[in-house]
Tab-separated table of C-alpha atoms in Angstrom:
chain	number	residue	atom	x	y	z
A	1	MET	CA	51.059	62.262	-32.211
A	2	THR	CA	49.430	61.494	-35.434
A	3	ARG	CA	48.619	58.410	-37.004
A	4	THR	CA	51.254	56.733	-39.237
A	5	VAL	CA	51.740	53.746	-41.261
A	6	THR	CA	52.640	50.802	-39.032
A	7	GLY	CA	54.813	47.462	-40.261
A	8	ARG	CA	57.827	47.674	-43.043
A	9	THR	CA	58.282	50.603	-45.245
A	10	ASP	CA	61.540	49.999	-46.309
A	11	HIS	CA	60.698	50.500	-50.161
A	12	VAL	CA	58.168	52.757	-51.097
A	13	VAL	CA	55.996	53.239	-54.683
A	14	VAL	CA	54.756	56.541	-55.578
A	15	VAL	CA	52.578	56.454	-58.082
A	16	GLY	CA	52.689	60.036	-60.209
A	17	ALA	CA	55.433	62.124	-60.746
A	18	GLY	CA	53.657	65.368	-60.438
A	19	LEU	CA	54.991	68.179	-57.711
A	20	ALA	CA	53.443	66.134	-54.963
A	21	GLY	CA	54.977	62.525	-55.694
A	22	LEU	CA	58.356	63.868	-56.586
A	23	SER	CA	58.184	65.837	-52.836
A	24	ALA	CA	57.089	62.751	-51.407
A	25	ALA	CA	59.980	60.735	-53.131
A	26	LEU	CA	62.643	63.512	-52.030
A	27	HIS	CA	61.574	63.244	-48.061
A	28	LEU	CA	61.245	59.646	-48.391
A	29	LEU	CA	64.770	59.312	-49.653
A	30	GLY	CA	66.125	61.800	-47.236
A	31	ALA	CA	64.403	59.347	-44.473
A	32	GLY	CA	66.417	56.178	-45.808
A	33	ARG	CA	63.746	54.783	-47.671
A	34	ARG	CA	64.187	52.996	-51.224
A	35	VAL	CA	61.883	54.887	-53.648
A	36	THR	CA	60.217	53.899	-56.841
A	37	VAL	CA	58.361	56.269	-58.770
A	38	VAL	CA	56.176	55.495	-61.556
A	39	GLU	CA	54.357	57.867	-63.722
A	40	ARG	CA	52.229	57.365	-66.807
A	41	ASP	CA	53.559	60.212	-68.859
A	42	ALA	CA	57.051	60.290	-70.382
A	43	SER	CA	58.362	62.952	-68.583
A	44	PRO	CA	57.845	64.277	-64.682
A	45	GLY	CA	55.517	67.249	-63.846
A	46	GLY	CA	51.888	66.019	-63.623
A	47	ARG	CA	49.854	68.776	-63.702
A	48	ALA	CA	52.877	70.952	-64.066
A	49	GLY	CA	53.375	69.696	-67.233
A	50	HIS	CA	54.821	70.795	-70.347
A	51	LEU	CA	54.145	70.763	-73.957
A	52	ASP	CA	56.710	71.636	-77.109
A	53	LEU	CA	54.786	72.909	-79.964
A	54	ASP	CA	56.239	74.568	-83.147
A	55	GLY	CA	59.513	75.822	-81.416
A	56	TYR	CA	57.194	77.068	-78.222
A	57	ARG	CA	58.156	75.746	-74.921
A	58	ILE	CA	54.560	75.863	-72.960
A	59	ASP	CA	53.786	75.174	-69.352
A	60	THR	CA	50.592	73.331	-69.211
A	61	GLY	CA	49.939	73.632	-65.683
A	62	PRO	CA	50.765	76.444	-62.982
A	63	THR	CA	52.017	79.667	-63.835
A	64	VAL	CA	52.814	81.394	-60.610
A	65	LEU	CA	55.442	80.096	-58.000
A	66	THR	CA	55.337	81.516	-54.237
A	67	MET	CA	57.071	80.597	-51.281
A	68	PRO	CA	60.420	79.397	-52.835
A	69	ASP	CA	61.503	78.303	-49.308
A	70	LEU	CA	58.945	75.588	-49.676
A	71	ALA	CA	60.008	74.326	-52.748
A	72	ASP	CA	63.516	74.160	-51.443
A	73	GLU	CA	62.556	71.907	-48.588
A	74	PRO	CA	62.225	68.682	-50.624
A	75	PHE	CA	65.684	69.133	-51.941
A	76	ALA	CA	67.294	69.753	-48.704
A	77	ALA	CA	65.852	66.451	-47.412
A	78	VAL	CA	68.544	64.820	-49.545
A	79	GLY	CA	70.964	67.340	-48.984
A	80	ASP	CA	70.354	69.364	-52.392
A	81	SER	CA	69.328	72.418	-53.049
A	82	LEU	CA	66.737	74.547	-55.416
A	83	ARG	CA	69.039	77.511	-56.072
A	84	LYS	CA	71.726	74.787	-57.395
A	85	ARG	CA	69.336	73.193	-60.078
A	86	VAL	CA	66.973	75.997	-60.807
A	87	GLU	CA	67.341	79.640	-61.359
A	88	LEU	CA	64.162	81.830	-59.732
A	89	VAL	CA	63.883	85.167	-61.042
A	90	PRO	CA	61.749	87.735	-58.800
A	91	LEU	CA	58.818	89.512	-60.803
A	92	HIS	CA	58.791	92.854	-60.585
A	93	PRO	CA	55.643	93.564	-60.610
A	94	ALA	CA	54.159	90.311	-59.285
A	95	TYR	CA	50.979	91.108	-61.219
A	96	ARG	CA	49.309	94.013	-63.245
A	97	ALA	CA	45.746	94.361	-62.824
A	98	ARG	CA	44.007	96.139	-65.353
A	99	PHE	CA	40.021	97.043	-64.684
A	100	ALA	CA	36.945	97.951	-66.930
A	101	ASP	CA	37.204	101.538	-66.118
A	102	GLY	CA	40.897	101.640	-67.832
A	103	SER	CA	42.809	102.244	-64.748
A	104	SER	CA	45.609	99.838	-63.760
A	105	LEU	CA	47.847	99.144	-60.718
A	106	ASP	CA	51.058	97.333	-60.688
A	107	VAL	CA	51.189	95.151	-57.411
A	108	HIS	CA	54.316	94.671	-55.937
A	109	THR	CA	55.527	92.511	-52.967
A	110	GLY	CA	57.681	95.140	-51.262
A	111	ALA	CA	55.597	96.985	-48.506
A	112	ASP	CA	57.018	100.189	-49.556
A	113	ALA	CA	56.550	100.036	-53.238
A	114	MET	CA	53.089	98.805	-52.979
A	115	ALA	CA	52.175	101.623	-50.733
A	116	ALA	CA	53.285	104.055	-53.034
A	117	GLU	CA	51.650	102.416	-55.915
A	118	VAL	CA	48.074	102.325	-53.997
A	119	GLU	CA	48.744	105.880	-52.851
A	120	ARG	CA	49.105	106.748	-56.654
A	121	PHE	CA	46.392	104.376	-57.450
A	122	ALA	CA	43.560	105.117	-55.052
A	123	GLY	CA	44.693	107.856	-52.423
A	124	ALA	CA	47.059	107.818	-49.171
A	125	ARG	CA	43.740	106.407	-46.986
A	126	GLU	CA	43.928	103.332	-48.988
A	127	ALA	CA	47.746	103.181	-48.783
A	128	ALA	CA	47.327	103.084	-45.068
A	129	GLY	CA	44.632	100.720	-45.157
A	130	TYR	CA	47.148	98.575	-47.576
A	131	LEU	CA	49.650	98.805	-44.994
A	132	ARG	CA	47.259	97.453	-42.043
A	133	LEU	CA	46.271	94.747	-44.477
A	134	ARG	CA	49.918	93.386	-44.781
A	135	ASP	CA	50.158	93.421	-41.226
A	136	TRP	CA	46.989	91.418	-40.803
A	137	LEU	CA	48.179	89.107	-43.522
A	138	GLU	CA	51.339	88.275	-41.816
A	139	ARG	CA	50.084	87.874	-38.479
A	140	LEU	CA	47.043	85.673	-40.175
A	141	TYR	CA	49.743	83.425	-41.846
A	142	ARG	CA	52.004	83.052	-38.980
A	143	ALA	CA	48.504	81.672	-36.773
A	144	GLN	CA	47.979	79.058	-39.707
A	145	ALA	CA	51.541	77.880	-40.641
A	146	ARG	CA	52.456	75.370	-38.402
A	147	ARG	CA	49.261	74.102	-36.934
A	148	PHE	CA	46.684	74.151	-39.976
A	149	ILE	CA	48.710	74.277	-43.455
A	150	ASP	CA	52.093	72.157	-42.470
A	151	ALA	CA	49.897	69.334	-40.425
A	152	ASN	CA	48.369	66.332	-40.688
A	153	PHE	CA	44.786	65.754	-38.891
A	154	ASP	CA	43.399	62.539	-37.512
A	155	SER	CA	40.200	64.471	-36.447
A	156	PRO	CA	38.517	67.562	-35.949
A	157	LEU	CA	40.148	67.478	-32.344
A	158	GLY	CA	43.474	68.384	-34.114
A	159	LEU	CA	42.255	71.964	-34.386
A	160	LEU	CA	42.168	72.541	-31.068
A	161	ASN	CA	45.172	74.562	-29.885
A	162	ALA	CA	46.517	77.880	-29.314
A	163	ASP	CA	46.709	78.976	-32.932
A	164	LEU	CA	42.958	78.549	-33.349
A	165	VAL	CA	42.367	81.009	-30.813
A	166	ARG	CA	44.972	83.278	-32.625
A	167	LEU	CA	43.060	82.743	-36.036
A	168	ALA	CA	39.673	83.312	-34.511
A	169	ALA	CA	40.852	86.511	-32.774
A	170	LEU	CA	42.112	87.459	-36.297
A	171	GLY	CA	38.720	86.912	-37.662
A	172	GLY	CA	39.943	84.248	-39.795
A	173	PHE	CA	36.547	82.563	-39.529
A	174	GLY	CA	34.554	85.703	-40.843
A	175	ARG	CA	34.107	86.007	-44.389
A	176	LEU	CA	36.974	86.982	-46.801
A	177	ASP	CA	35.528	90.018	-48.740
A	178	ALA	CA	34.031	91.352	-45.621
A	179	ARG	CA	37.001	91.242	-43.948
A	180	ILE	CA	39.399	92.746	-46.648
A	181	GLY	CA	37.061	95.400	-47.015
A	182	ARG	CA	37.803	96.631	-43.107
A	183	PHE	CA	41.300	97.492	-44.778
A	184	LEU	CA	40.098	98.669	-48.139
A	185	ARG	CA	37.182	100.516	-49.491
A	186	ASP	CA	38.452	101.090	-52.963
A	187	GLU	CA	36.335	97.773	-54.696
A	188	ARG	CA	39.150	97.370	-57.400
A	189	LEU	CA	41.731	97.292	-54.748
A	190	ARG	CA	39.401	94.772	-52.678
A	191	ARG	CA	39.413	92.423	-55.420
A	192	VAL	CA	43.372	92.319	-55.953
A	193	PHE	CA	43.452	91.147	-52.418
A	194	SER	CA	40.362	88.596	-52.657
A	195	PHE	CA	40.493	87.307	-56.053
A	196	GLN	CA	42.742	84.398	-55.092
A	197	ALA	CA	39.593	82.530	-53.311
A	198	LEU	CA	38.829	81.607	-56.799
A	199	TYR	CA	41.965	79.090	-56.503
A	200	ALA	CA	40.423	77.765	-53.213
A	201	GLY	CA	37.264	77.328	-55.320
A	202	VAL	CA	35.029	79.587	-53.452
A	203	PRO	CA	33.445	82.972	-54.015
A	204	PRO	CA	35.250	85.788	-51.770
A	205	ALA	CA	31.956	86.664	-50.181
A	206	ARG	CA	31.456	83.253	-48.765
A	207	ALA	CA	35.077	82.209	-48.598
A	208	LEU	CA	36.806	82.422	-44.971
A	209	ALA	CA	38.797	84.691	-44.125
A	210	ALA	CA	41.482	82.287	-43.300
A	211	TYR	CA	41.934	81.930	-46.974
A	212	ALA	CA	43.511	85.411	-47.158
A	213	VAL	CA	46.698	83.376	-46.625
A	214	ILE	CA	46.874	82.839	-50.270
A	215	ALA	CA	46.937	86.620	-51.016
A	216	TYR	CA	49.700	86.829	-48.339
A	217	MET	CA	51.556	84.384	-50.566
A	218	ASP	CA	50.881	86.326	-53.661
A	219	THR	CA	51.136	89.754	-52.440
A	220	VAL	CA	53.705	89.529	-49.672
A	221	ALA	CA	55.716	86.413	-50.044
A	222	GLY	CA	56.868	87.290	-53.420
A	223	VAL	CA	56.102	85.884	-56.830
A	224	TYR	CA	58.699	84.146	-58.799
A	225	PHE	CA	59.401	82.670	-62.324
A	226	PRO	CA	61.820	79.759	-62.727
A	227	ARG	CA	64.132	80.242	-65.989
A	228	GLY	CA	63.251	77.561	-68.441
A	229	GLY	CA	59.319	77.702	-67.275
A	230	MET	CA	57.591	76.230	-64.378
A	231	HIS	CA	58.240	72.796	-65.473
A	232	ALA	CA	61.663	73.308	-64.749
A	233	LEU	CA	60.727	72.787	-61.015
A	234	PRO	CA	59.546	69.281	-61.381
A	235	ARG	CA	62.250	68.433	-63.922
A	236	ALA	CA	64.669	69.502	-61.080
A	237	MET	CA	62.987	67.412	-58.555
A	238	ALA	CA	62.994	64.570	-60.774
A	239	ASP	CA	66.835	64.949	-61.216
A	240	ALA	CA	67.342	65.280	-57.387
A	241	ALA	CA	65.393	62.313	-56.765
A	242	ALA	CA	67.216	60.116	-59.079
A	243	ASP	CA	70.576	61.465	-57.999
A	244	ALA	CA	69.400	60.749	-54.448
A	245	GLY	CA	69.037	57.149	-55.816
A	246	ALA	CA	65.290	56.865	-56.660
A	247	ASP	CA	64.109	54.289	-59.354
A	248	LEU	CA	61.994	56.671	-61.801
A	249	ARG	CA	60.093	54.835	-64.490
A	250	PHE	CA	58.074	57.115	-66.941
A	251	GLY	CA	55.865	55.843	-69.445
A	252	HIS	CA	54.436	53.238	-66.762
A	253	GLU	CA	50.525	53.307	-66.186
A	254	VAL	CA	49.128	51.762	-62.814
A	255	THR	CA	46.546	49.245	-63.951
A	256	ARG	CA	45.983	47.797	-60.151
A	257	LEU	CA	47.446	47.414	-56.595
A	258	GLU	CA	47.616	43.667	-54.990
A	259	ARG	CA	46.819	43.557	-51.757
A	260	SER	CA	46.826	41.444	-48.776
A	261	GLY	CA	44.122	42.087	-46.144
A	262	GLU	CA	44.869	46.058	-45.335
A	263	ARG	CA	48.348	46.283	-46.854
A	264	ILE	CA	49.155	46.854	-50.597
A	265	THR	CA	51.637	44.397	-51.264
A	266	ALA	CA	52.587	45.120	-54.798
A	267	VAL	CA	51.813	48.155	-57.485
A	268	VAL	CA	50.842	46.756	-60.894
A	269	THR	CA	51.796	48.316	-64.082
A	270	ASP	CA	51.307	48.011	-67.690
A	271	GLN	CA	54.747	47.023	-68.145
A	272	GLY	CA	55.365	44.728	-64.935
A	273	ARG	CA	54.675	44.277	-60.768
A	274	ILE	CA	56.775	46.351	-58.266
A	275	PRO	CA	56.560	44.497	-55.078
A	276	CYS	CA	56.604	47.457	-52.119
A	277	ASP	CA	55.941	47.780	-48.417
A	278	ALA	CA	54.030	51.101	-48.991
A	279	VAL	CA	52.726	53.172	-51.280
A	280	VAL	CA	52.095	56.879	-51.906
A	281	LEU	CA	48.873	57.528	-54.474
A	282	THR	CA	49.121	61.150	-56.086
A	283	PRO	CA	46.390	60.747	-58.645
A	284	ASP	CA	43.063	62.722	-58.475
A	285	LEU	CA	41.228	61.245	-55.837
A	286	PRO	CA	38.226	59.228	-57.911
A	287	VAL	CA	41.523	57.229	-59.515
A	288	ALA	CA	43.126	56.819	-56.246
A	289	TYR	CA	39.886	55.597	-54.394
A	290	ALA	CA	39.406	53.449	-57.469
A	291	LEU	CA	42.787	51.945	-57.107
A	292	LEU	CA	42.517	51.117	-53.525
A	293	GLY	CA	38.946	49.995	-53.790
A	294	ARG	CA	38.049	51.842	-50.815
A	295	ARG	CA	36.070	55.221	-50.671
A	296	PRO	CA	35.741	57.094	-47.487
A	297	ARG	CA	32.035	57.597	-46.702
A	298	ARG	CA	30.892	61.296	-46.290
A	299	PRO	CA	27.863	62.734	-45.325
A	300	VAL	CA	27.651	65.167	-48.396
A	301	ARG	CA	28.938	64.814	-51.627
A	302	LEU	CA	32.270	66.463	-52.418
A	303	ARG	CA	32.142	69.868	-54.014
A	304	HIS	CA	34.359	70.531	-56.691
A	305	SER	CA	36.339	74.074	-57.577
A	306	PRO	CA	35.643	75.599	-60.761
A	307	SER	CA	37.498	74.628	-63.836
A	308	ALA	CA	39.167	76.757	-66.418
A	309	VAL	CA	39.695	76.884	-70.437
A	310	VAL	CA	43.320	77.725	-71.102
A	311	LEU	CA	44.659	79.193	-74.424
A	312	HIS	CA	48.194	78.871	-75.431
A	313	LEU	CA	49.061	81.124	-77.825
A	314	GLY	CA	51.965	81.595	-79.926
A	315	THR	CA	52.063	85.294	-81.248
A	316	ASP	CA	54.608	86.985	-83.747
A	317	ARG	CA	54.205	90.149	-81.631
A	318	THR	CA	53.393	91.383	-77.859
A	319	TRP	CA	51.619	94.434	-76.255
A	320	PRO	CA	53.777	96.559	-73.951
A	321	GLN	CA	50.909	96.762	-71.492
A	322	LEU	CA	51.342	93.194	-70.471
A	323	ALA	CA	53.411	92.321	-67.674
A	324	HIS	CA	54.921	88.662	-66.943
A	325	HIS	CA	51.157	88.251	-65.198
A	326	THR	CA	48.532	90.644	-65.927
A	327	LEU	CA	44.850	90.439	-64.611
A	328	PHE	CA	41.881	91.990	-66.672
A	329	PHE	CA	38.964	92.148	-64.315
A	330	GLY	CA	35.544	92.727	-65.961
A	331	ALA	CA	32.905	95.074	-64.550
A	332	ALA	CA	30.973	92.036	-63.287
A	333	TRP	CA	32.455	90.790	-59.967
A	334	ARG	CA	29.875	89.091	-57.837
A	335	GLY	CA	27.624	87.758	-60.646
A	336	THR	CA	30.818	86.335	-62.181
A	337	PHE	CA	31.154	83.748	-59.093
A	338	ASP	CA	27.440	83.013	-59.484
A	339	GLU	CA	27.930	81.839	-62.947
A	340	LEU	CA	31.196	79.967	-62.100
A	341	THR	CA	30.168	78.142	-58.895
A	342	ARG	CA	25.999	78.082	-59.298
A	343	THR	CA	24.398	78.707	-62.320
A	344	GLY	CA	26.986	77.050	-64.357
A	345	ARG	CA	27.415	79.415	-67.084
A	346	LEU	CA	30.355	80.835	-68.851
A	347	MET	CA	31.380	84.188	-67.626
A	348	SER	CA	29.143	87.027	-69.282
A	349	ASP	CA	31.776	89.776	-68.395
A	350	PRO	CA	34.937	87.599	-67.650
A	351	SER	CA	37.764	88.431	-65.374
A	352	LEU	CA	41.299	86.661	-67.445
A	353	LEU	CA	44.619	86.052	-66.586
A	354	VAL	CA	46.953	86.678	-69.258
A	355	THR	CA	50.934	85.170	-68.359
A	356	ARG	CA	53.348	86.230	-70.846
A	357	PRO	CA	56.437	83.984	-69.854
A	358	THR	CA	58.320	85.444	-72.521
A	359	ALA	CA	58.791	88.805	-70.857
A	360	THR	CA	61.106	86.899	-68.472
A	361	ASP	CA	62.609	84.383	-70.253
A	362	PRO	CA	62.461	85.237	-74.150
A	363	SER	CA	64.213	81.520	-74.722
A	364	LEU	CA	60.640	79.948	-74.671
A	365	ALA	CA	59.702	81.050	-78.103
A	366	PRO	CA	61.240	81.224	-81.245
A	367	PRO	CA	63.315	84.793	-81.748
A	368	GLY	CA	61.415	87.230	-82.445
A	369	ARG	CA	57.877	85.113	-81.171
A	370	HIS	CA	56.022	85.627	-78.020
A	371	LEU	CA	54.001	83.146	-75.866
A	372	HIS	CA	50.834	83.899	-74.099
A	373	TYR	CA	48.799	82.230	-71.739
A	374	VAL	CA	44.996	83.238	-71.440
A	375	LEU	CA	43.374	81.325	-68.112
A	376	ALA	CA	39.480	82.042	-68.181
A	377	PRO	CA	37.979	80.487	-65.082
A	378	CYS	CA	35.007	78.319	-66.272
A	379	PRO	CA	32.186	75.923	-64.377
A	380	ASN	CA	33.230	72.713	-63.701
A	381	THR	CA	31.407	69.925	-65.458
A	382	ASP	CA	29.384	68.969	-62.264
A	383	VAL	CA	27.652	72.708	-62.023
A	384	GLY	CA	28.137	73.688	-65.913
A	385	PRO	CA	28.485	71.885	-69.477
A	386	GLY	CA	29.767	68.283	-69.476
A	387	PRO	CA	32.750	67.085	-71.092
A	388	ALA	CA	30.954	66.118	-74.371
A	389	ALA	CA	29.631	69.470	-74.564
A	390	TRP	CA	32.818	71.488	-75.201
A	391	THR	CA	33.560	69.703	-78.502
A	392	ASP	CA	31.055	72.507	-80.150
A	393	LEU	CA	31.587	75.147	-77.262
A	394	ALA	CA	35.475	75.157	-77.458
A	395	PRO	CA	35.897	77.172	-80.988
A	396	GLY	CA	33.227	79.629	-80.296
A	397	TYR	CA	34.697	80.516	-76.716
A	398	ARG	CA	38.123	80.698	-78.328
A	399	ASP	CA	36.966	83.112	-80.808
A	400	ALA	CA	35.105	85.009	-78.011
A	401	LEU	CA	37.976	85.284	-75.710
A	402	LEU	CA	40.370	86.920	-78.279
A	403	ARG	CA	37.827	89.399	-79.148
A	404	GLU	CA	37.204	90.303	-75.529
A	405	LEU	CA	40.934	90.731	-75.069
A	406	GLU	CA	41.039	92.744	-78.004
A	407	ARG	CA	38.513	95.020	-76.976
A	408	ARG	CA	40.479	95.724	-73.543
A	409	GLY	CA	43.615	96.769	-75.596
A	410	LEU	CA	45.350	93.801	-76.898
A	411	ALA	CA	44.395	95.055	-80.526
A	412	GLY	CA	45.281	92.621	-83.297
A	413	LEU	CA	45.743	89.487	-80.774
A	414	GLY	CA	43.630	87.195	-83.242
A	415	ALA	CA	45.634	87.775	-86.085
A	416	ALA	CA	48.963	87.810	-84.271
A	417	VAL	CA	48.290	84.215	-83.366
A	418	GLU	CA	50.750	81.604	-85.457
A	419	THR	CA	50.393	78.776	-83.290
A	420	GLU	CA	47.851	77.613	-80.312
A	421	CYS	CA	46.639	74.976	-78.075
A	422	VAL	CA	42.926	75.232	-76.542
A	423	VAL	CA	42.644	73.274	-73.291
A	424	THR	CA	38.874	72.776	-71.651
A	425	PRO	CA	37.273	70.902	-69.377
A	426	ALA	CA	37.044	68.185	-71.330
A	427	ASP	CA	40.974	67.794	-71.413
A	428	TRP	CA	41.135	68.029	-68.018
A	429	HIS	CA	38.418	65.193	-67.591
A	430	ALA	CA	40.491	63.085	-69.957
A	431	ARG	CA	43.419	63.296	-67.698
A	432	GLY	CA	41.038	61.553	-64.828
A	433	HIS	CA	40.639	65.039	-62.936
A	434	ALA	CA	37.155	64.937	-61.250
A	435	ALA	CA	34.644	67.429	-62.314
A	436	GLY	CA	36.710	68.372	-65.345
A	437	THR	CA	38.663	70.884	-63.102
A	438	PRO	CA	42.647	70.796	-62.472
A	439	PHE	CA	41.722	72.669	-59.178
A	440	ALA	CA	40.252	69.699	-57.567
A	441	THR	CA	38.154	69.938	-54.222
A	442	ALA	CA	36.644	73.259	-53.538
A	443	HIS	CA	37.921	74.689	-49.789
A	444	THR	CA	34.526	75.337	-48.516
A	445	PHE	CA	34.422	74.958	-44.730
A	446	ALA	CA	33.647	71.414	-44.655
A	447	GLN	CA	36.518	70.682	-47.109
A	448	THR	CA	38.900	72.474	-45.151
A	449	GLY	CA	41.490	71.203	-42.630
A	450	PRO	CA	40.669	68.063	-40.855
A	451	PHE	CA	37.062	67.934	-42.995
A	452	ARG	CA	39.110	67.702	-46.068
A	453	PRO	CA	39.917	64.150	-47.529
A	454	ARG	CA	42.382	62.865	-45.503
A	455	ASN	CA	45.993	61.218	-46.747
A	456	LEU	CA	44.779	58.006	-45.044
A	457	VAL	CA	42.149	56.076	-45.826
A	458	ARG	CA	40.476	53.797	-43.783
A	459	GLY	CA	40.814	50.010	-44.755
A	460	THR	CA	44.214	50.480	-46.072
A	461	GLY	CA	47.053	50.396	-43.597
A	462	ASN	CA	49.951	51.243	-45.765
A	463	ALA	CA	48.773	53.531	-48.415
A	464	VAL	CA	48.902	57.323	-48.206
A	465	LEU	CA	47.376	60.110	-50.324
A	466	ALA	CA	48.983	63.222	-51.606
A	467	GLY	CA	48.230	66.187	-54.003
A	468	CYS	CA	45.705	69.068	-54.183
A	469	GLY	CA	42.604	67.082	-53.442
A	470	THR	CA	44.155	66.062	-49.952
A	471	THR	CA	45.478	67.748	-46.984
A	472	PRO	CA	46.301	70.837	-47.255
A	473	GLY	CA	44.893	71.576	-50.346
A	474	VAL	CA	45.015	73.547	-53.871
A	475	GLY	CA	48.129	75.568	-55.105
A	476	VAL	CA	51.947	74.547	-55.468
A	477	PRO	CA	53.178	75.496	-52.034
A	478	THR	CA	50.476	73.255	-50.537
A	479	VAL	CA	50.900	70.638	-52.997
A	480	LEU	CA	54.490	70.569	-52.503
A	481	LEU	CA	53.651	70.314	-48.640
A	482	SER	CA	51.075	67.384	-49.377
A	483	GLY	CA	54.234	65.411	-50.606
A	484	LYS	CA	56.062	66.129	-47.515
A	485	LEU	CA	52.935	65.175	-45.291
A	486	ALA	CA	52.423	62.263	-46.699
A	487	ALA	CA	55.781	60.700	-46.557
A	488	ALA	CA	55.696	61.729	-42.768
A	489	ARG	CA	52.794	59.390	-42.300
A	490	ILE	CA	55.369	56.745	-43.560
A	491	THR	CA	58.614	57.997	-41.650
A	492	GLY	CA	57.010	59.230	-38.436
A	493	GLY	CA	58.597	62.709	-39.205
A	494	PRO	CA	59.694	65.256	-38.739
A	495	ARG	CA	57.272	65.722	-35.682
A	496	ARG	CA	57.646	69.500	-35.553
A	497	PRO	CA	56.682	71.147	-38.944
A	498	ARG	CA	59.612	73.430	-40.132
A	499	LEU	CA	57.630	75.630	-42.403
A	500	SER	CA	59.134	79.067	-42.716
A	501	LEU	CA	57.177	81.522	-41.081
A	502	THR	CA	58.354	84.703	-42.402
A	503	PRO	CA	60.089	85.246	-45.775
A	504	ARG	CA	63.639	86.523	-45.930
A	505	ARG	CA	64.390	90.122	-46.304
A	506	ARG	CA	66.179	89.243	-49.463
A	507	PRO	CA	65.362	86.100	-50.839
A	508	PRO	CA	68.572	84.135	-51.851
A	509	TYR	CA	67.087	83.781	-55.501
A	510	ASP	CA	66.960	87.510	-55.642
A	511	ARG	CA	69.884	89.642	-57.701
A	512	PRO	CA	70.827	93.125	-56.565
């Protein structure tokens, strides 16, 4: 049994209407709690935000949706359905990878299609290695799903179970890059199955092999895009919560928490006071700890993931070599990660993600126009330039990124831009994200599982944390789970996690 909030929990206030907060709200509503959600912005979404700019409908947060069954769980908690509210389009290919030598690889989530593509790209031996890798990824996910990902921890002793033995036998505590190398010799292919470690804030050469589970989500379970943009997911969750009886209050910023002893008795916003029996806090950890007046003692300061510069570009043309998601890998690899996590330099030979959402949903741009999202990883403000430095850095770096993409085949990109929005670590910092990164605390060994900041804070009896800074971690699926786990701390259930272990042969969102 894991610890739960004691005493009355009839009315719960959820602070933040991002994915974690909305997931917690739906699970709490399904368990019979009265729920009030307060959000400082005028609409739901949090990190999965939205911007209307000159007729372009821009997602300002994540662009990749995997594991749709997990996204359906909060809806199912109130007898609703994700499929009723959002049309999910499966992406084929899930990604396109383009390399410095001019080669290109389409990443498919179907085993046969991907094996054929790998054989075309690198030969039959690598295709056989891919199939062995895929089998390993599936077994790795099954070993982690129930007791490591979809689980609350009260102490490291929670790791001691049969799945720990399975995970160790699979090599999960080795290094990611070395483990992938046992299956694939081609360095380009190894990058495709290990770059996901950057989501966790750790270079592949130093990341635990267990984090290949992110590659499982991307390359096996499938990648989807909600019609209307990624913001359609939190919008649908907020609608489902309202229909289930939640009181949603947008444009309300929390200023303080009232407490009596160890219990929070009310949430105070800039527009009034809301009495409560329990509270779920989803802001970034420093903000949540400041509201609580409590900060857990840790022997070593928290390390944060790299940040990112994002260019949102509305253009009058596009380029046929771009898929919905295209990864442009530079020639450098290990050196790039050193720059991002150690030396604090901007990438000298950048690897970039270009997302073209109008490839799947043209309605996101005016007729005849196109939307491009360029993500360039960069050092966070603890390691690299501070927030103030980006005032001078941003214009030049924006121009450098456009020139680099033109050099890599997107000729005329700069001239095609009609409207744009540039987001830097200074903007993430202004949103209250520690170290100027939207990717929160890194998933080093000392910040993983029971060692990650927990969702219960010592000295407060009826407050629970949710979001990417706490259990289980960064990414859309895991953030949704963090809301579920926070709700379970309040309701005491479900006792047996219900995380789906295998993808369906034909997901219900697919079209024949």
